[in-house]
Coordinates of C-alpha atoms and ligand atoms in Angstrom, one line a residue:
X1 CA 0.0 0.0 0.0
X2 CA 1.2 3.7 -0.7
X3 CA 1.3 6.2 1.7
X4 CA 2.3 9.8 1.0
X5 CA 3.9 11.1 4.2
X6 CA 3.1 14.6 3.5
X7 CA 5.8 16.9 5.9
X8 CA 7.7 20.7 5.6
X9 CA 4.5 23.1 5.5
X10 CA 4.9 27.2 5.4
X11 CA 4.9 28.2 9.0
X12 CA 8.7 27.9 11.7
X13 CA 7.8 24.7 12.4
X14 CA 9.0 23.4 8.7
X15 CA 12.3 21.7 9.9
X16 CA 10.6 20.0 12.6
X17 CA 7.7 18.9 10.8
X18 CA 10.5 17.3 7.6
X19 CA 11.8 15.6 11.1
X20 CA 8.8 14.3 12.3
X21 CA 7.7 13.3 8.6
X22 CA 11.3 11.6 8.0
X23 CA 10.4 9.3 11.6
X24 CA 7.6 8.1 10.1
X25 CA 9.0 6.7 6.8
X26 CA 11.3 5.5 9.2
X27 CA 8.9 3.4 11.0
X28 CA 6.5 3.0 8.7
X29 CA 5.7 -1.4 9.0
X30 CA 7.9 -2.2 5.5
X31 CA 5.5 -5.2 5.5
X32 CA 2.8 -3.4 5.3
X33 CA 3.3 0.0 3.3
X34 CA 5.6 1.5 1.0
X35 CA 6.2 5.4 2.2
X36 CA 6.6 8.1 -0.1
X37 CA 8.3 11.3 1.8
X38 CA 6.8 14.4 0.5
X39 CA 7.5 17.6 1.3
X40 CA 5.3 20.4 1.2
X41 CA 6.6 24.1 0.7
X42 CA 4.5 27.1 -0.7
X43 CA 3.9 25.7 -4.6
X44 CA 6.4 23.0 -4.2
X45 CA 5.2 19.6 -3.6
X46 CA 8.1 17.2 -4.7
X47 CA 8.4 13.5 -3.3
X48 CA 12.4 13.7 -1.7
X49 CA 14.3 10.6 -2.0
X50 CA 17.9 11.0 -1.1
X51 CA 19.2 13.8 -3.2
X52 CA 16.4 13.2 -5.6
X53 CA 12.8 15.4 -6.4
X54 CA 9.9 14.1 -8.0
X55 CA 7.2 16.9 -8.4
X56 CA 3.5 16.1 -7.2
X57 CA 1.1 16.3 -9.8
X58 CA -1.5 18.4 -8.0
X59 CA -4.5 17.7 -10.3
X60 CA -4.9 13.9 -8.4
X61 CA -1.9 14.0 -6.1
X62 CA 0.1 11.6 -7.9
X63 CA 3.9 11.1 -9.2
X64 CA 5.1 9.8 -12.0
X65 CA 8.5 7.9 -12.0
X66 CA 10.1 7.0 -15.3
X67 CA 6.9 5.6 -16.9
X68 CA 5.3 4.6 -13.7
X69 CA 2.4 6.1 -11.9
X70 CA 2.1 6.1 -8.3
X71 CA -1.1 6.6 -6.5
X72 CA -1.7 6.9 -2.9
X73 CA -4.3 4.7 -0.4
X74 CA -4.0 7.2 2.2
X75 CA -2.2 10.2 3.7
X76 CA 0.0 10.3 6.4
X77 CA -0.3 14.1 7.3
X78 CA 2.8 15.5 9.6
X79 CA 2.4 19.7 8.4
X80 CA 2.9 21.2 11.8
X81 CA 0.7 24.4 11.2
X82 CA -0.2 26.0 8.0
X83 CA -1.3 24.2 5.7
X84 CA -1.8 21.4 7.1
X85 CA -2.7 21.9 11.0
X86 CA -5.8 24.2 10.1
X87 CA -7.6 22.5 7.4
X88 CA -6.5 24.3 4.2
X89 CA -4.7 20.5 2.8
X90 CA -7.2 19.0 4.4
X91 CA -9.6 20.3 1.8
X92 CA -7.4 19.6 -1.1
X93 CA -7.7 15.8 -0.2
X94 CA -11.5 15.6 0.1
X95 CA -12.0 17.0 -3.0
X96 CA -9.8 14.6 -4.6
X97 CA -11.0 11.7 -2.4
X98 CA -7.8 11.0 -0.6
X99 CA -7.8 10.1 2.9
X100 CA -5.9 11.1 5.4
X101 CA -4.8 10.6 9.3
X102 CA -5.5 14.1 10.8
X103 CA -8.8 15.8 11.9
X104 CA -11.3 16.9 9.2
X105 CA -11.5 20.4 7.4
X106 CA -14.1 22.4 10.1
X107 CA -12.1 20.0 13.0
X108 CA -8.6 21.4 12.1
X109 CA -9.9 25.1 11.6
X110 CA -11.4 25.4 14.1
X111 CA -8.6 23.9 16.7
X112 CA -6.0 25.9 14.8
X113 CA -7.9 29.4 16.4
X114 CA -7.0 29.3 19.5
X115 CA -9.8 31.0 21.0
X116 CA -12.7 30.0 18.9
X117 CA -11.4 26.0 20.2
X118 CA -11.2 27.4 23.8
X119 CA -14.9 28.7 23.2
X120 CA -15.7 25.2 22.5
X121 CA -13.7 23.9 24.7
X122 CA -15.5 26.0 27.7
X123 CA -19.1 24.9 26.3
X124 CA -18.4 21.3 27.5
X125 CA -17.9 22.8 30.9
X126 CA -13.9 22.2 30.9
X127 CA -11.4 25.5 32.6
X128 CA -10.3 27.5 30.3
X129 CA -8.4 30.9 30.9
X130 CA -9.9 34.0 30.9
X131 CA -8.9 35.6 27.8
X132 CA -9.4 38.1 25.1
X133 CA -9.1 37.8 21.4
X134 CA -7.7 40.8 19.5
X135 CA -7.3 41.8 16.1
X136 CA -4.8 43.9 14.0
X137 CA -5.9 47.2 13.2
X138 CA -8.7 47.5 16.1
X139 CA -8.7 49.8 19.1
X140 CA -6.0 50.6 21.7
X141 CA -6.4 47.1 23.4
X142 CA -4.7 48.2 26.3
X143 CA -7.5 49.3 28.7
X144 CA -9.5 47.0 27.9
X145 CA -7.1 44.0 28.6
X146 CA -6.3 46.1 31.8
X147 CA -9.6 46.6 33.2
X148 CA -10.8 42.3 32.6
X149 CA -7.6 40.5 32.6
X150 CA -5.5 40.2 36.0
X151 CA -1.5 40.0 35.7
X152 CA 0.7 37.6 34.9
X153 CA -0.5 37.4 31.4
X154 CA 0.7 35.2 28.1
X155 CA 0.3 37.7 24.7
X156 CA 0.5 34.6 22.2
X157 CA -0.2 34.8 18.0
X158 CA -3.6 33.0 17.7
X159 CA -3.3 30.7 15.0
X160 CA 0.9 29.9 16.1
X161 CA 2.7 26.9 17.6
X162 CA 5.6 26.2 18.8
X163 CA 5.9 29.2 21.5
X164 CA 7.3 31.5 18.3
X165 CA 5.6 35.5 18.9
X166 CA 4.4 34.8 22.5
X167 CA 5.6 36.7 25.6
X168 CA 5.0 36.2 29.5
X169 CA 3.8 39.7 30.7
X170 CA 4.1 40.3 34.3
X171 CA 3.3 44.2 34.6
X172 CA 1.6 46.9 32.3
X173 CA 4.6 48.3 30.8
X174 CA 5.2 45.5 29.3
X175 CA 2.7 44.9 27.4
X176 CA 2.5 46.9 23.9
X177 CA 5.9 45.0 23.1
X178 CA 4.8 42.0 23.5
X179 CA 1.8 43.2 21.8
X180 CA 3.4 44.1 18.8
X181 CA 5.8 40.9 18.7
X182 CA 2.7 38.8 19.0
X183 CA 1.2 40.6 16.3
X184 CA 4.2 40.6 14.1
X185 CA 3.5 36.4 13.8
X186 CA -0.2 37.0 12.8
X187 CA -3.3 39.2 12.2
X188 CA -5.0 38.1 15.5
X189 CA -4.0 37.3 19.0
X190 CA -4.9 36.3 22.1
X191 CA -4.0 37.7 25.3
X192 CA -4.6 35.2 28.3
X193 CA -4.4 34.6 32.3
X194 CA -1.6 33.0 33.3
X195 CA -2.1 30.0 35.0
X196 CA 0.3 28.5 38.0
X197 CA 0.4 25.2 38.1
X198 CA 1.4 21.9 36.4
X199 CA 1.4 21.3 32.5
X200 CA 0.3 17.8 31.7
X201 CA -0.7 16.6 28.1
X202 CA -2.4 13.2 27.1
X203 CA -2.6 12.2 23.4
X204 CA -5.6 10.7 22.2
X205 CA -6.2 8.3 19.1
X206 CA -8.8 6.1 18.0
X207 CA -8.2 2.4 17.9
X208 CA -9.8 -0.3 16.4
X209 CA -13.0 2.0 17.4
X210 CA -12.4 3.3 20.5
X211 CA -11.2 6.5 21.7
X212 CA -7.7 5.4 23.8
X213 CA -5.8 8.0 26.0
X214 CA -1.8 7.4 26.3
X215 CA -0.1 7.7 29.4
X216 CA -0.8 11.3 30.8
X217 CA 2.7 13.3 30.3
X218 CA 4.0 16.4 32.6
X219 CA 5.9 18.9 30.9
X220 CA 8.6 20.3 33.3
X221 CA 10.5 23.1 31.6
X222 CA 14.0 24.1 32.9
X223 CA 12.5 28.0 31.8
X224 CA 10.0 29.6 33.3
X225 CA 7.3 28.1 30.8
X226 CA 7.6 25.5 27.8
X227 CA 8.7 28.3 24.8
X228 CA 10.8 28.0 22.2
X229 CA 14.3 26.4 23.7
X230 CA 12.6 24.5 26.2
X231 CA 10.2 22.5 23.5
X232 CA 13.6 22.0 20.9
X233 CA 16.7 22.4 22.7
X234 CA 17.9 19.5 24.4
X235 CA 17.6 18.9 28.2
X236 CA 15.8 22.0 28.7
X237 CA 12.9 20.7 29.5
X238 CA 12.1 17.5 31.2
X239 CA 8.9 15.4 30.1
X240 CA 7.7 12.6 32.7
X241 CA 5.5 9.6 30.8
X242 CA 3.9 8.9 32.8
X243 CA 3.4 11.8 34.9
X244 CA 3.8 11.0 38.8
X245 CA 0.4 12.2 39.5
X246 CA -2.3 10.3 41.7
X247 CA -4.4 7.9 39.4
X248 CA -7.1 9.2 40.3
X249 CA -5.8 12.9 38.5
X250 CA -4.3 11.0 35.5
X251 CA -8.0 9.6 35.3
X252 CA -9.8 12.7 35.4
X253 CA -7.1 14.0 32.4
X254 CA -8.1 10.8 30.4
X255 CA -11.8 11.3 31.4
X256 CA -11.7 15.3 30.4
X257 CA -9.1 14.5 27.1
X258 CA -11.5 11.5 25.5
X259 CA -14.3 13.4 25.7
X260 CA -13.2 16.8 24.0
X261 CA -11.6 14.4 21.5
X262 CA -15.3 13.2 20.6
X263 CA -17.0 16.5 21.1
X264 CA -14.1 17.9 19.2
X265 CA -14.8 15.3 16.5
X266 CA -10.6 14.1 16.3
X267 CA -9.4 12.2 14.0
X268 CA -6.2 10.6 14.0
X269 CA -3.1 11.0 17.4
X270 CA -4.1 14.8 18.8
X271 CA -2.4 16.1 22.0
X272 CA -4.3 18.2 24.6
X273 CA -2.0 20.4 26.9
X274 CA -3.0 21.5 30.5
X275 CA -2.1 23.4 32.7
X276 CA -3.3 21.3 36.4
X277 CA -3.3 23.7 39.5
X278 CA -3.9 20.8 42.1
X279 CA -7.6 21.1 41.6
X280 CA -8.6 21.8 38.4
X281 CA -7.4 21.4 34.5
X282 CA -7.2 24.0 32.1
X283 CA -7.3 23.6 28.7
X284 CA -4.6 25.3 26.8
X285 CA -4.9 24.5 23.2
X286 CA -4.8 21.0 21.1
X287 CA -1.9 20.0 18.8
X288 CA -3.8 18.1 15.8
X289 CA -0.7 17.6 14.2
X290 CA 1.3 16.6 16.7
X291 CA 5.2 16.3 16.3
X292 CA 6.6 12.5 15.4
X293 CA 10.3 13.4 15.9
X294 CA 12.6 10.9 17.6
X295 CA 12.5 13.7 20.6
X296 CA 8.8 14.5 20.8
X297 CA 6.2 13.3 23.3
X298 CA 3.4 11.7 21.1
X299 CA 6.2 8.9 20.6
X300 CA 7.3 8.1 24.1
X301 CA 3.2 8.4 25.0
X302 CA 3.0 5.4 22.8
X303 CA 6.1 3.3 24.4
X304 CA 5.0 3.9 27.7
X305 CA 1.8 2.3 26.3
X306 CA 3.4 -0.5 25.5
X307 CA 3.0 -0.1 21.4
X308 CA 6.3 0.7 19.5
X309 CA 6.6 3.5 17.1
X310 CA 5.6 1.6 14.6
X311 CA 2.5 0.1 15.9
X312 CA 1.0 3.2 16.4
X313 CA 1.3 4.5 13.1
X314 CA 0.1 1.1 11.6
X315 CA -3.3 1.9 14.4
X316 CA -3.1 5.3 13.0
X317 CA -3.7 4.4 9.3
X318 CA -5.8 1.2 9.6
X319 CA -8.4 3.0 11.5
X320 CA -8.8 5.8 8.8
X321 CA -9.0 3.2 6.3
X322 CA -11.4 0.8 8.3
X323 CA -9.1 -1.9 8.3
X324 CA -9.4 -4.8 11.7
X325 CA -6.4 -7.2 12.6
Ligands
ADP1 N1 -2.4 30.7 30.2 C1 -1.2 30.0 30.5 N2 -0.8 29.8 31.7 C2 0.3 29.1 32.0 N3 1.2 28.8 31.0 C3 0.9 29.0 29.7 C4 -0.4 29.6 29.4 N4 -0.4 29.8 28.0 C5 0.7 29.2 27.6 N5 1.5 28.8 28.6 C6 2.9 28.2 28.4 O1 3.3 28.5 27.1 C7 3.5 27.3 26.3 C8 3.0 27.5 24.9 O2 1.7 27.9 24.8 P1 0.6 27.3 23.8 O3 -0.6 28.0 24.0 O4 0.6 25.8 24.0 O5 1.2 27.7 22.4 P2 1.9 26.9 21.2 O6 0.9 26.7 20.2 O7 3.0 27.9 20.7 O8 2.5 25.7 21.8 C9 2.7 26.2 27.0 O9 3.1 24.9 26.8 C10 2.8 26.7 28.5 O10 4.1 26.3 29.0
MG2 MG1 1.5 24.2 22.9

């Protein structure tokens, strides 16, 4: 079977999406599938073999090698971000018919906004910060973020990832630059409570028709939250699968993470992140596209679970194409 591991994407987190992509050809079951690494940037969409590029033909996502045509069964989708973390690819593949492993079109969209998904989020009853949601262009947000938001405060880029525009903001005067770097990474941002606590994540897959949480992980970041350095730079941050929390508080995670993965209507591995002050969880935001990497979480979520790399991606694609073992 062919499987186009599509990977790169237009947003910072190219390199570590063409990482996470390159993992899963890695581990992709040989006896099973045949991977096809393609990568993804602005109009080009070439299948990478060593030093080699075949181009994509976009009109039925399809390559042509020497006189051979290769079509794919399903896609293996590992765009961190835009354009394939918020939908936009997503689209391209159901009109063509192509399936693929992530979250669907209005699913992707709408987890991608930050604060449209923590309105949703909220609407099931689960803690979210207080927050406001500010656009480019629009009044002097200052007073108004004074006068309903209480300091410390996070200024992030709505529709980012990977920490990149977002500042920690302990006191007034610093907010208009971080203002103005958050806005420099997009048109809209969001401007939100900071909460002290723990941050614990759980992935969340479905399986042979069931909704399966992995081990609940905690985040422990050797900076003073999980930004830039501490999420890619080795040893500054320390990530505990599973998390030493009571069972009963890695329950309630699982509990709270399964059921925004259906109410969410997931698709596909997703990550939730928390932030847990002892009492309560608070939803941060939800990685769709979670990173593959040899370093990142969603694959040590899956050891700890007892299913290799490799099994999980083999789960991953079977379930989107209906197939039982
Ligand atoms: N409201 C908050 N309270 C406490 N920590 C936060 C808050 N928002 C973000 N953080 C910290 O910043 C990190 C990145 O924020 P997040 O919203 O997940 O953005 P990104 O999409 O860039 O990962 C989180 O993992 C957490 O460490
Ligand atoms: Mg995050």
């Amino acid at each position: 079977m062919n499987v186009a591991i599509v990977a790169g994407g237009d947003s910072g987190e190219y390199g570590i999406s063409m990482k996470s992509g390159r993992q899963v050809e890695l581990n992709l079951d040989p006896g099973k599938f045949i991977p096809y690494l393609i990568e993804i940037k602005g109009k080009g969409w070439n299948y990478i073999i060593g030093r080699k590029k075949f181009p994509v033909d976009k009109n039925d996502f399809s390559l042509t090698i020497g006189k051979r045509k290769i079509r794919f069964s399903i896609v293996f989708n590992a765009i961190h971000g835009t354009p394939g973390e918020n939908g936009r690819l997503q689209g391209y593949f159901d009109m063509l018919g192509i399936p693929y492993t992530s979250c669907d079109v209005t699913t992707s969209a709408l987890t991608f906004n930050k604060q449209f998904c923590k309105n949703v989020v909220a609407s099931t009853g689960v803690f979210t910060a207080r927050s406001l949601h500010l656009f480019k262009g629009g009044p002097d947000p200052v007073p108004e973020i004074l006068k309903q938001l209480s300091f410390p405060l996070f200024v992030k880029p709505n529709n980012g990832g990977s920490s990149v525009g977002m500042s920690k903001v302990n006191e007034a005067r610093e907010l208009k630059p971080a203002l103005k770097l958050a806005f420099n990474e997009d048109n809209e941002i969001i401007v939100e409570e900071f909460i002290k606590g723990r941050e614990l994540t759980c992935g969340v897959l479905r399986t042979q028709g069931r909704v399966v949480a992995l081990p609940v992980t905690e985040i422990i970041p050797k900076r003073e939250y999980f930004d830039y350095e501490a999420k890619y730079k080795k040893g500054m941050a320390d990530e505990v699968v599973p998390a030493d929390v009571p069972d009963k508080t890695a329950a309630t995670c699982h509990e709270i993470s399964c059921m925004l993965y259906e109410r969410l209507n997931c698709k596909g591995v997703v990550r939730f992140d928390y932030i847990y002050n002892g009492k309560k969880f608070y939803f941060l935001e939800v990685n769709t596209v979670p990173g593959l990497s040899a370093a990142s979480i969603v694959p040590k979520m899956a050891k700890a679970q007892g299913w290799s790399f490799t099994e999980l991606l083999t789960r991953l694609i079977n379930e989107e194409l209906g197939i039982k073992r």
